[in-house]
Amino acid sequence: MNAPGIDAHDRNAPIFAPDASRLNDAEAELIARARRFGARVLAPRAAQHDREATFPIENFRDMHPEGLLAICIPRGDGGLGADFRTYCLAAAELGRYCGATALSWNMHVCSTLWTGALSDDLDMTPQERETHRARRGRHYRRIVEDGAVYSQPFSEGGAAAAGTVAFGTEAKPVEGGFLVTGKKIFASLSGAADYYGVLCTERAEGADASRRNTLYLAVSAKAPGVQVVGDWDPLGMRGTVSRTLLFKDVFVPEDEMLMPRGVYFQAATRWPHMFLTLSPTYMGLAQAAYDFTVAYLRGEVPGTPPVKRRMFPTKQIAVAEMRVTLEQTKALWFQAVTEARANPTKEQVLRAYAAQHTVMENANALAAKAIRTCGGQAMLKSLPLERIYRDSRCGSLMLPWTAEICIDRLGKETLYESGETDE
Ligand SMILES: Cc1cc2nc3c(=O)[nH]c(=O)nc-3n(C[C@H](O)[C@H](O)[C@H](O)COP(=O)(O)OP(=O)(O)OC[C@H]3O[C@@H](n4cnc5c(N)ncnc54)[C@H](O)[C@@H]3O)c2cc1C
């Protein structure tokens, strides 16, 4: 029996209840829209894309009329105008139903969040800002009017994605634009996106490569010289279809600059929470593992016999421990996404690393515990739990804030102030 005032367990209740989280009506409505979409559209398709490692392009086509492709595009440009936190909470709701779609959606949405709300916080000359507004307007119209899908390939298999050296993919300035040459690995949405939001280094003949010269360019998937190669048969997040992209002297017009020169470097240093945007998907997977366990032990998972297992004390203890882990994860993550802003304090940045590490590690820990607690019948491929387990394993590997890098930075930056050495 439920205690007075406690509602019966609802597997589709919001992860963050609007009143408890002090969300305003507009935020709550947008997040609820994502949740309804996830339950209705993503959940029924997730198993097939996982099994076949195919990209769920129809999910993205269905997002267009819902406005979800334009969630972070400013209202003045025809989008839903979500800020950083609202986007993160909406993405967590999608992650509950299909991790691969939520993660790929993040790559797409970042192309609008970084060029929109985030860029508005950064320094530009009035002329640069005017040009940026005109350029991003073109890119927003493609999304709002035509349902264009963008991806975000920055990984190259070297140290660049961790942010320590310049990207090896280079943009050579030429008349009217750039010639882009290079290789991106693990490029989610490869072969499905209409535009690849490529991070590369602008480098004139004979000049040195520098991270300060990072460019963020929209490269049309149809441009001559763009190639998708290699196969994709991974452990988890199989629907992201993150194959390898090759660029060979791809001409990219200057108007396809998604940020003015120097602004990506500025963003990476002054708006570091931009790298926390991979975590919402995994927050959703953590919730999904917990929800599955509760429903399964109550004998309420569709497609399984109505056998209850909740009466065993060991199950009750396991669920209690899962709840403690989930609440700890939610609390820290909510705090971190709430305080994301330009020029955060050192404490806020350290908390963001801690939140990223906690979500990525705990999502998989919760999924592992869910399998152990629910038992053998729960990990059959006819049920979502084993997919959640495999998908959640990928979170702590994702650059630039892998779980290891978060720990590395937390230790170093806690013990050393900027510029301090032991000499
Ligand atoms: C499902 C999935 C989808 C992805 N989608 C995309 C995408 O759309 N776009 C994209 O750009 N990338 C994407 N990635 C790539 C991802 O962010 C990583 O780049 C990729 O997993 C790197 O693998 P690697 O083995 O080359 O890592 P390596 O660079 O070899 O690193 C291996 C490990 O060493 C550690 N390490 C690396 N550098 C440092 C350092 N400087 N200090 C301390 N420790 C370090 C890290 O813990 C890291 O996990 C995706 C990855 C996955 C799993």
Coordinates of C-alpha atoms and ligand atoms in Angstrom, one line a residue:
M1 CA 0.0 0.0 0.0
N2 CA 1.3 3.5 -0.7
A3 CA 1.9 5.9 2.1
P4 CA -0.6 8.8 2.3
G5 CA 0.2 11.4 -0.3
I6 CA 2.5 9.2 -2.4
D7 CA 1.2 8.4 -5.9
A8 CA 1.3 4.9 -7.3
H9 CA 4.5 4.3 -9.3
D10 CA 4.2 5.8 -12.8
R11 CA 6.9 4.6 -15.1
N12 CA 6.3 7.7 -17.3
A13 CA 6.3 10.3 -14.6
P14 CA 8.8 13.2 -15.2
I15 CA 12.3 12.5 -14.1
F16 CA 12.3 15.9 -12.5
A17 CA 8.9 16.7 -11.1
P18 CA 8.1 20.3 -12.2
D19 CA 7.0 21.5 -8.7
A20 CA 9.8 19.8 -6.8
S21 CA 12.4 21.2 -9.3
R22 CA 10.8 24.6 -9.4
L23 CA 10.3 24.5 -13.2
N24 CA 8.2 27.2 -14.8
D25 CA 5.2 26.2 -17.0
A26 CA 7.0 26.8 -20.3
E27 CA 10.0 24.6 -19.2
A28 CA 7.7 21.9 -17.8
E29 CA 5.6 21.9 -21.0
L30 CA 8.6 21.5 -23.3
I31 CA 10.1 18.7 -21.2
A32 CA 6.7 16.9 -21.1
R33 CA 6.5 17.2 -24.9
A34 CA 9.8 15.4 -25.2
R35 CA 8.7 12.7 -22.7
R36 CA 5.4 12.1 -24.6
F37 CA 7.3 11.9 -27.8
G38 CA 9.8 9.4 -26.3
A39 CA 7.2 7.1 -25.0
R40 CA 5.0 7.2 -28.1
V41 CA 7.5 7.4 -30.9
L42 CA 11.0 6.3 -29.8
A43 CA 10.3 3.4 -27.5
P44 CA 8.5 1.1 -30.0
R45 CA 11.3 1.6 -32.6
A46 CA 14.4 1.3 -30.3
A47 CA 14.9 -2.4 -30.3
Q48 CA 15.0 -2.9 -34.0
H49 CA 17.5 -0.1 -34.6
D50 CA 19.7 -1.5 -31.8
R51 CA 19.5 -5.0 -33.2
E52 CA 20.3 -3.9 -36.8
A53 CA 22.6 -1.0 -35.9
T54 CA 20.6 1.3 -38.2
F55 CA 20.1 5.0 -37.8
P56 CA 16.5 5.9 -36.7
I57 CA 16.1 8.6 -39.3
E58 CA 12.3 8.3 -39.0
N59 CA 12.5 9.5 -35.4
F60 CA 14.2 12.7 -36.7
R61 CA 11.6 13.1 -39.4
D62 CA 8.9 12.9 -36.8
M63 CA 10.7 15.4 -34.5
H64 CA 10.4 18.1 -37.2
P65 CA 6.6 18.7 -36.9
E66 CA 6.9 18.5 -33.1
G67 CA 9.4 21.3 -33.2
L68 CA 12.0 19.2 -31.4
L69 CA 14.7 19.6 -34.1
A70 CA 14.4 23.3 -33.3
I71 CA 14.2 23.1 -29.5
C72 CA 17.2 25.4 -28.9
I73 CA 16.7 27.7 -31.9
P74 CA 15.6 31.1 -30.6
R75 CA 11.9 31.9 -30.8
G76 CA 12.6 34.8 -33.1
D77 CA 14.1 32.4 -35.6
G78 CA 11.1 30.0 -35.4
G79 CA 12.4 27.6 -32.8
L80 CA 11.2 26.6 -29.3
G81 CA 13.8 28.8 -27.6
A82 CA 14.9 26.3 -24.9
D83 CA 17.8 27.3 -22.7
F84 CA 20.6 25.0 -21.6
R85 CA 18.8 23.4 -18.7
T86 CA 15.5 22.9 -20.4
Y87 CA 17.3 21.2 -23.2
C88 CA 19.2 18.9 -20.8
L89 CA 16.0 17.9 -19.0
A90 CA 14.1 17.3 -22.3
A91 CA 17.1 15.2 -23.6
A92 CA 17.1 13.1 -20.4
E93 CA 13.4 12.3 -21.1
L94 CA 14.3 11.0 -24.6
G95 CA 17.2 9.0 -23.2
R96 CA 14.8 6.9 -21.1
Y97 CA 13.1 5.6 -24.3
C98 CA 16.0 5.3 -26.8
G99 CA 19.5 6.1 -25.8
A100 CA 20.8 6.2 -29.4
T101 CA 18.2 8.7 -30.6
A102 CA 18.8 10.9 -27.6
L103 CA 22.6 10.9 -28.1
S104 CA 22.3 11.6 -31.8
W105 CA 19.7 14.3 -31.1
N106 CA 22.3 15.9 -28.8
M107 CA 24.8 16.2 -31.7
H108 CA 22.1 17.9 -33.8
V109 CA 20.8 20.2 -31.0
C110 CA 24.4 21.3 -30.1
S111 CA 24.7 22.9 -33.5
T112 CA 21.9 25.2 -32.5
L113 CA 22.7 25.6 -28.8
W114 CA 26.3 26.5 -29.4
T115 CA 25.5 28.9 -32.3
G116 CA 22.5 30.4 -30.3
A117 CA 22.2 30.9 -26.6
L118 CA 25.8 30.0 -25.9
S119 CA 27.3 32.3 -28.6
D120 CA 25.1 35.2 -27.4
D121 CA 27.1 35.1 -24.2
L122 CA 30.5 35.3 -25.9
D123 CA 32.5 38.3 -27.1
M124 CA 32.3 39.4 -30.7
T125 CA 32.7 42.7 -32.4
P126 CA 29.3 44.3 -33.5
Q127 CA 30.3 43.4 -37.2
E128 CA 31.1 39.8 -36.3
R129 CA 27.8 39.5 -34.3
E130 CA 25.8 40.8 -37.3
T131 CA 27.5 38.4 -39.7
H132 CA 27.0 35.5 -37.2
R133 CA 23.3 36.3 -36.8
A134 CA 22.9 36.2 -40.6
R135 CA 24.8 33.0 -41.0
R136 CA 23.1 31.1 -38.2
G137 CA 19.8 32.4 -39.6
R138 CA 20.4 30.3 -42.8
H139 CA 21.2 27.3 -40.8
Y140 CA 18.2 27.7 -38.5
R141 CA 15.9 28.1 -41.6
R142 CA 17.2 24.8 -43.0
I143 CA 16.2 23.1 -39.7
V144 CA 12.9 24.9 -39.1
E145 CA 11.6 24.9 -42.6
D146 CA 13.2 21.8 -44.2
G147 CA 13.8 19.5 -41.1
A148 CA 17.6 19.4 -41.9
V149 CA 19.6 17.3 -39.5
Y150 CA 23.1 18.2 -38.3
S151 CA 25.8 16.1 -36.7
Q152 CA 28.8 17.0 -34.6
P153 CA 32.0 15.1 -35.6
F154 CA 35.0 16.3 -33.6
S155 CA 36.7 13.0 -32.6
E156 CA 39.8 12.1 -34.6
G157 CA 41.4 9.2 -32.6
G158 CA 44.2 11.5 -31.3
A159 CA 44.4 14.0 -28.5
A160 CA 42.4 16.8 -30.2
A161 CA 39.0 15.7 -29.0
A162 CA 40.2 15.8 -25.4
G163 CA 41.0 19.5 -26.1
T164 CA 44.8 19.3 -25.7
V165 CA 46.0 19.8 -29.3
A166 CA 44.7 21.4 -32.4
F167 CA 42.3 19.3 -34.6
G168 CA 44.1 17.5 -37.3
T169 CA 41.3 18.1 -39.8
E170 CA 42.3 21.3 -41.5
A171 CA 40.6 24.1 -43.3
K172 CA 42.8 25.9 -45.9
P173 CA 41.6 29.4 -46.6
V174 CA 40.8 29.8 -50.4
E175 CA 38.8 32.3 -52.4
G176 CA 35.2 32.4 -50.9
G177 CA 35.7 29.8 -48.3
F178 CA 37.9 26.8 -47.2
L179 CA 39.2 23.5 -48.5
V180 CA 38.6 21.0 -45.7
T181 CA 40.7 17.8 -45.5
G182 CA 40.8 15.3 -42.7
K183 CA 39.2 12.4 -40.9
K184 CA 36.7 12.1 -38.1
I185 CA 36.0 8.8 -36.2
F186 CA 32.9 7.9 -34.3
A187 CA 30.8 10.4 -36.2
S188 CA 27.3 9.7 -35.1
L189 CA 24.6 10.3 -37.8
S190 CA 27.2 9.6 -40.5
G191 CA 25.4 8.9 -43.7
A192 CA 22.1 10.2 -42.2
A193 CA 22.8 13.9 -41.4
D194 CA 22.3 16.6 -44.0
Y195 CA 25.2 18.7 -42.6
Y196 CA 28.2 17.7 -40.6
G197 CA 29.2 20.4 -38.0
V198 CA 32.9 19.9 -38.4
L199 CA 35.5 21.2 -35.9
C200 CA 38.8 21.8 -37.8
T201 CA 41.9 24.0 -37.7
E202 CA 42.2 26.9 -40.0
R203 CA 45.7 26.8 -41.3
A204 CA 47.2 28.9 -44.1
E205 CA 50.1 27.5 -46.1
G206 CA 53.2 27.2 -43.8
A207 CA 51.4 28.4 -40.6
D208 CA 51.5 26.5 -37.4
A209 CA 48.4 24.6 -36.2
S210 CA 46.8 26.3 -33.1
R211 CA 43.7 25.5 -31.1
R212 CA 42.9 29.2 -31.1
N213 CA 42.2 28.8 -34.9
T214 CA 39.5 26.2 -34.5
L215 CA 36.7 26.7 -36.9
Y216 CA 33.2 25.2 -36.7
L217 CA 31.9 24.7 -40.2
A218 CA 28.7 23.2 -41.6
V219 CA 29.8 20.8 -44.3
S220 CA 27.0 19.6 -46.6
A221 CA 26.8 15.8 -46.7
K222 CA 26.5 16.0 -50.5
A223 CA 29.6 18.1 -51.0
P224 CA 32.1 16.5 -53.4
G225 CA 35.0 15.0 -51.4
V226 CA 32.9 13.8 -48.4
Q227 CA 32.9 10.1 -47.8
V228 CA 31.5 7.8 -45.1
V229 CA 33.7 4.7 -44.6
G230 CA 34.1 1.7 -42.3
D231 CA 31.5 -0.4 -40.6
W232 CA 29.6 0.1 -37.3
D233 CA 29.0 -2.9 -35.1
P234 CA 29.6 -1.8 -31.5
L235 CA 28.6 -2.9 -28.0
G236 CA 26.0 -0.2 -27.4
M237 CA 24.5 2.9 -28.8
R238 CA 24.2 1.0 -32.0
G239 CA 21.6 3.2 -33.5
T240 CA 23.9 6.2 -33.6
V241 CA 25.7 4.7 -36.6
S242 CA 29.0 6.5 -35.7
R243 CA 31.1 5.5 -38.7
T244 CA 34.2 7.3 -40.1
L245 CA 34.0 10.5 -42.2
L246 CA 36.7 11.4 -44.7
F247 CA 37.1 14.9 -46.1
K248 CA 39.3 15.5 -49.1
D249 CA 39.6 19.0 -50.4
V250 CA 36.0 19.7 -49.6
F251 CA 35.1 23.2 -50.6
V252 CA 33.1 24.9 -47.8
P253 CA 31.8 28.4 -48.5
E254 CA 32.6 31.1 -45.9
D255 CA 28.9 31.5 -45.1
E256 CA 28.9 28.0 -43.7
M257 CA 31.0 29.2 -40.6
L258 CA 28.8 28.2 -37.7
M259 CA 30.8 30.5 -35.4
P260 CA 33.1 33.5 -36.2
R261 CA 36.9 32.9 -36.0
G262 CA 38.1 32.4 -32.4
V263 CA 34.7 31.9 -30.9
Y264 CA 34.8 28.1 -30.6
F265 CA 38.0 28.5 -28.6
Q266 CA 36.4 31.1 -26.5
A267 CA 33.4 28.9 -25.9
A268 CA 35.5 25.9 -24.9
T269 CA 37.3 28.0 -22.3
R270 CA 34.5 30.4 -21.1
W271 CA 31.4 28.1 -21.4
P272 CA 32.8 24.7 -20.4
H273 CA 29.4 23.3 -19.5
M274 CA 29.0 23.0 -23.3
F275 CA 30.7 19.6 -22.9
L276 CA 28.2 18.4 -20.3
T277 CA 25.6 18.0 -23.1
L278 CA 26.4 14.3 -23.6
S279 CA 25.2 13.5 -20.0
P280 CA 21.4 14.0 -20.3
T281 CA 21.0 10.9 -22.4
Y282 CA 22.7 8.9 -19.7
M283 CA 20.7 10.5 -17.0
G284 CA 17.6 9.2 -18.9
L285 CA 19.2 5.7 -19.1
A286 CA 19.8 5.7 -15.3
Q287 CA 16.2 6.5 -14.7
A288 CA 15.1 3.9 -17.2
A289 CA 17.1 1.1 -15.4
Y290 CA 15.5 2.1 -12.1
D291 CA 12.0 2.3 -13.6
F292 CA 12.4 -1.1 -15.2
T293 CA 13.5 -2.7 -12.0
V294 CA 10.5 -1.3 -10.0
A295 CA 8.0 -2.4 -12.7
Y296 CA 9.6 -5.8 -13.1
L297 CA 9.7 -6.6 -9.4
R298 CA 6.0 -5.5 -9.2
G299 CA 5.2 -7.9 -12.1
E300 CA 4.1 -5.0 -14.3
V301 CA 6.5 -5.1 -17.3
P302 CA 4.4 -5.5 -20.5
G303 CA 5.2 -8.8 -22.3
T304 CA 6.2 -10.7 -19.2
P305 CA 4.1 -12.9 -16.9
P306 CA 2.6 -11.0 -14.0
V307 CA 5.0 -12.6 -11.5
K308 CA 5.8 -10.5 -8.5
R309 CA 9.2 -10.6 -6.9
R310 CA 8.9 -7.6 -4.6
M311 CA 8.3 -9.6 -1.4
F312 CA 11.9 -10.7 -1.1
P313 CA 13.9 -8.5 1.4
T314 CA 17.0 -8.7 -0.9
K315 CA 15.0 -7.2 -3.7
Q316 CA 13.7 -4.4 -1.5
I317 CA 17.2 -3.6 -0.3
A318 CA 18.5 -3.6 -3.9
V319 CA 15.8 -1.2 -5.0
A320 CA 16.4 1.0 -2.0
E321 CA 20.1 1.2 -2.8
M322 CA 19.3 1.9 -6.5
R323 CA 17.0 4.7 -5.3
V324 CA 19.8 6.2 -3.2
T325 CA 22.2 6.1 -6.2
L326 CA 19.6 7.6 -8.5
E327 CA 18.6 10.4 -6.2
Q328 CA 22.3 11.3 -5.6
T329 CA 22.9 11.3 -9.4
K330 CA 19.8 13.4 -10.1
A331 CA 20.6 16.0 -7.4
L332 CA 24.2 16.6 -8.5
W333 CA 23.3 16.6 -12.2
F334 CA 20.4 19.0 -11.7
Q335 CA 22.6 21.4 -9.8
A336 CA 25.2 21.3 -12.5
V337 CA 22.9 21.9 -15.4
T338 CA 21.1 24.6 -13.5
E339 CA 24.3 26.6 -12.9
A340 CA 25.7 26.3 -16.4
R341 CA 26.6 29.7 -17.7
A342 CA 29.4 31.8 -19.3
N343 CA 32.4 32.4 -17.0
P344 CA 31.5 29.8 -14.3
T345 CA 33.4 29.8 -11.0
K346 CA 36.0 27.2 -10.5
E347 CA 33.7 25.4 -8.0
Q348 CA 31.0 25.3 -10.7
V349 CA 33.4 23.7 -13.2
L350 CA 34.6 21.1 -10.7
R351 CA 31.0 20.3 -9.9
A352 CA 30.3 19.9 -13.6
Y353 CA 33.1 17.3 -13.9
A354 CA 31.8 15.6 -10.8
A355 CA 28.3 15.5 -12.3
Q356 CA 29.4 14.2 -15.7
H357 CA 31.5 11.5 -14.0
T358 CA 28.6 10.6 -11.6
V359 CA 26.0 10.3 -14.4
M360 CA 28.2 8.3 -16.8
E361 CA 29.4 5.8 -14.1
N362 CA 26.1 5.5 -12.2
A363 CA 24.0 5.0 -15.3
N364 CA 25.9 1.8 -16.0
A365 CA 26.1 0.8 -12.3
L366 CA 22.4 1.1 -12.0
A367 CA 21.8 -0.9 -15.2
A368 CA 24.2 -3.7 -13.9
K369 CA 22.4 -3.8 -10.6
A370 CA 19.0 -3.9 -12.3
I371 CA 20.1 -7.0 -14.2
R372 CA 21.4 -8.7 -11.1
T373 CA 18.3 -7.8 -9.1
C374 CA 15.7 -8.6 -11.7
G375 CA 17.4 -11.9 -12.8
G376 CA 17.9 -13.9 -15.9
Q377 CA 14.5 -13.5 -17.6
A378 CA 15.0 -9.7 -17.4
M379 CA 18.0 -9.6 -19.6
L380 CA 16.5 -11.3 -22.7
K381 CA 16.7 -9.2 -25.8
S382 CA 12.9 -9.0 -26.0
L383 CA 13.1 -6.5 -23.1
P384 CA 14.8 -3.1 -23.0
L385 CA 17.0 -3.7 -19.9
E386 CA 20.0 -5.4 -21.7
R387 CA 20.0 -2.6 -24.3
I388 CA 20.0 0.0 -21.5
Y389 CA 22.9 -1.9 -19.9
R390 CA 25.0 -1.9 -23.2
D391 CA 24.1 1.7 -24.1
S392 CA 24.9 3.0 -20.6
R393 CA 28.4 1.4 -20.8
C394 CA 29.3 4.0 -23.5
G395 CA 28.8 7.1 -21.5
S396 CA 32.1 7.2 -19.6
L397 CA 34.1 6.8 -22.9
M398 CA 32.8 9.9 -24.4
L399 CA 35.4 12.7 -25.0
P400 CA 36.1 15.4 -24.2
W401 CA 34.9 14.6 -20.6
T402 CA 35.5 10.9 -20.2
A403 CA 35.1 9.6 -16.7
E404 CA 38.9 9.3 -16.5
I405 CA 39.5 12.8 -17.7
C406 CA 37.0 14.2 -15.2
I407 CA 38.8 12.4 -12.3
D408 CA 42.2 13.6 -13.7
R409 CA 41.0 17.3 -13.8
L410 CA 39.1 17.1 -10.5
G411 CA 42.2 16.0 -8.7
K412 CA 44.7 18.4 -10.4
E413 CA 42.5 21.5 -10.4
T414 CA 41.5 21.0 -6.8
L415 CA 45.1 20.8 -5.6
Y416 CA 46.6 23.4 -7.9
E417 CA 45.4 26.9 -8.6
S418 CA 45.9 28.2 -12.1
G419 CA 49.7 28.6 -12.8
E420 CA 50.9 26.9 -9.6
T421 CA 53.7 24.4 -9.7
D422 CA 55.8 22.6 -7.1
E423 CA 59.1 24.2 -8.3
Ligands
LIG1 C1 28.3 5.7 -29.1 C2 29.3 6.8 -29.3 C3 29.0 7.8 -30.2 C4 29.9 8.8 -30.4 N1 29.6 9.9 -31.2 C5 30.5 10.8 -31.5 C6 30.2 11.9 -32.3 O1 29.0 12.1 -32.8 N2 31.1 12.9 -32.5 C7 32.3 12.8 -32.0 O2 33.1 13.6 -32.2 N3 32.7 11.7 -31.2 C8 31.8 10.8 -30.9 N4 32.1 9.7 -30.1 C9 33.5 9.5 -29.8 C10 34.0 9.7 -28.4 O3 33.7 11.0 -27.9 C11 35.4 9.4 -28.3 O4 36.1 10.3 -29.2 C12 35.8 8.0 -28.7 O5 35.1 7.2 -27.9 C13 37.3 8.0 -28.4 O6 37.7 6.8 -28.4 P1 39.3 6.6 -28.4 O7 39.5 5.1 -28.1 O8 39.9 7.1 -29.6 O9 39.8 7.4 -27.1 P2 41.3 7.8 -26.8 O10 41.5 9.2 -27.1 O11 42.2 6.8 -27.2 O12 41.2 7.7 -25.2 C14 41.1 6.5 -24.5 C15 40.9 6.9 -23.1 O13 42.1 7.5 -22.6 C16 41.7 8.6 -21.7 N5 42.3 9.9 -22.2 C17 42.3 10.4 -23.5 N6 42.9 11.6 -23.5 C18 43.3 11.9 -22.3 C19 43.9 13.0 -21.6 N7 44.3 14.0 -22.3 N8 44.1 12.9 -20.3 C20 43.7 11.8 -19.6 N9 43.1 10.8 -20.1 C21 42.9 10.8 -21.4 C22 40.3 8.7 -21.7 O14 39.7 8.2 -20.5 C23 39.8 7.9 -22.9 O15 38.5 7.2 -22.6 C24 31.2 8.7 -29.9 C25 31.5 7.6 -29.0 C26 30.6 6.7 -28.8 C27 31.0 5.5 -27.9

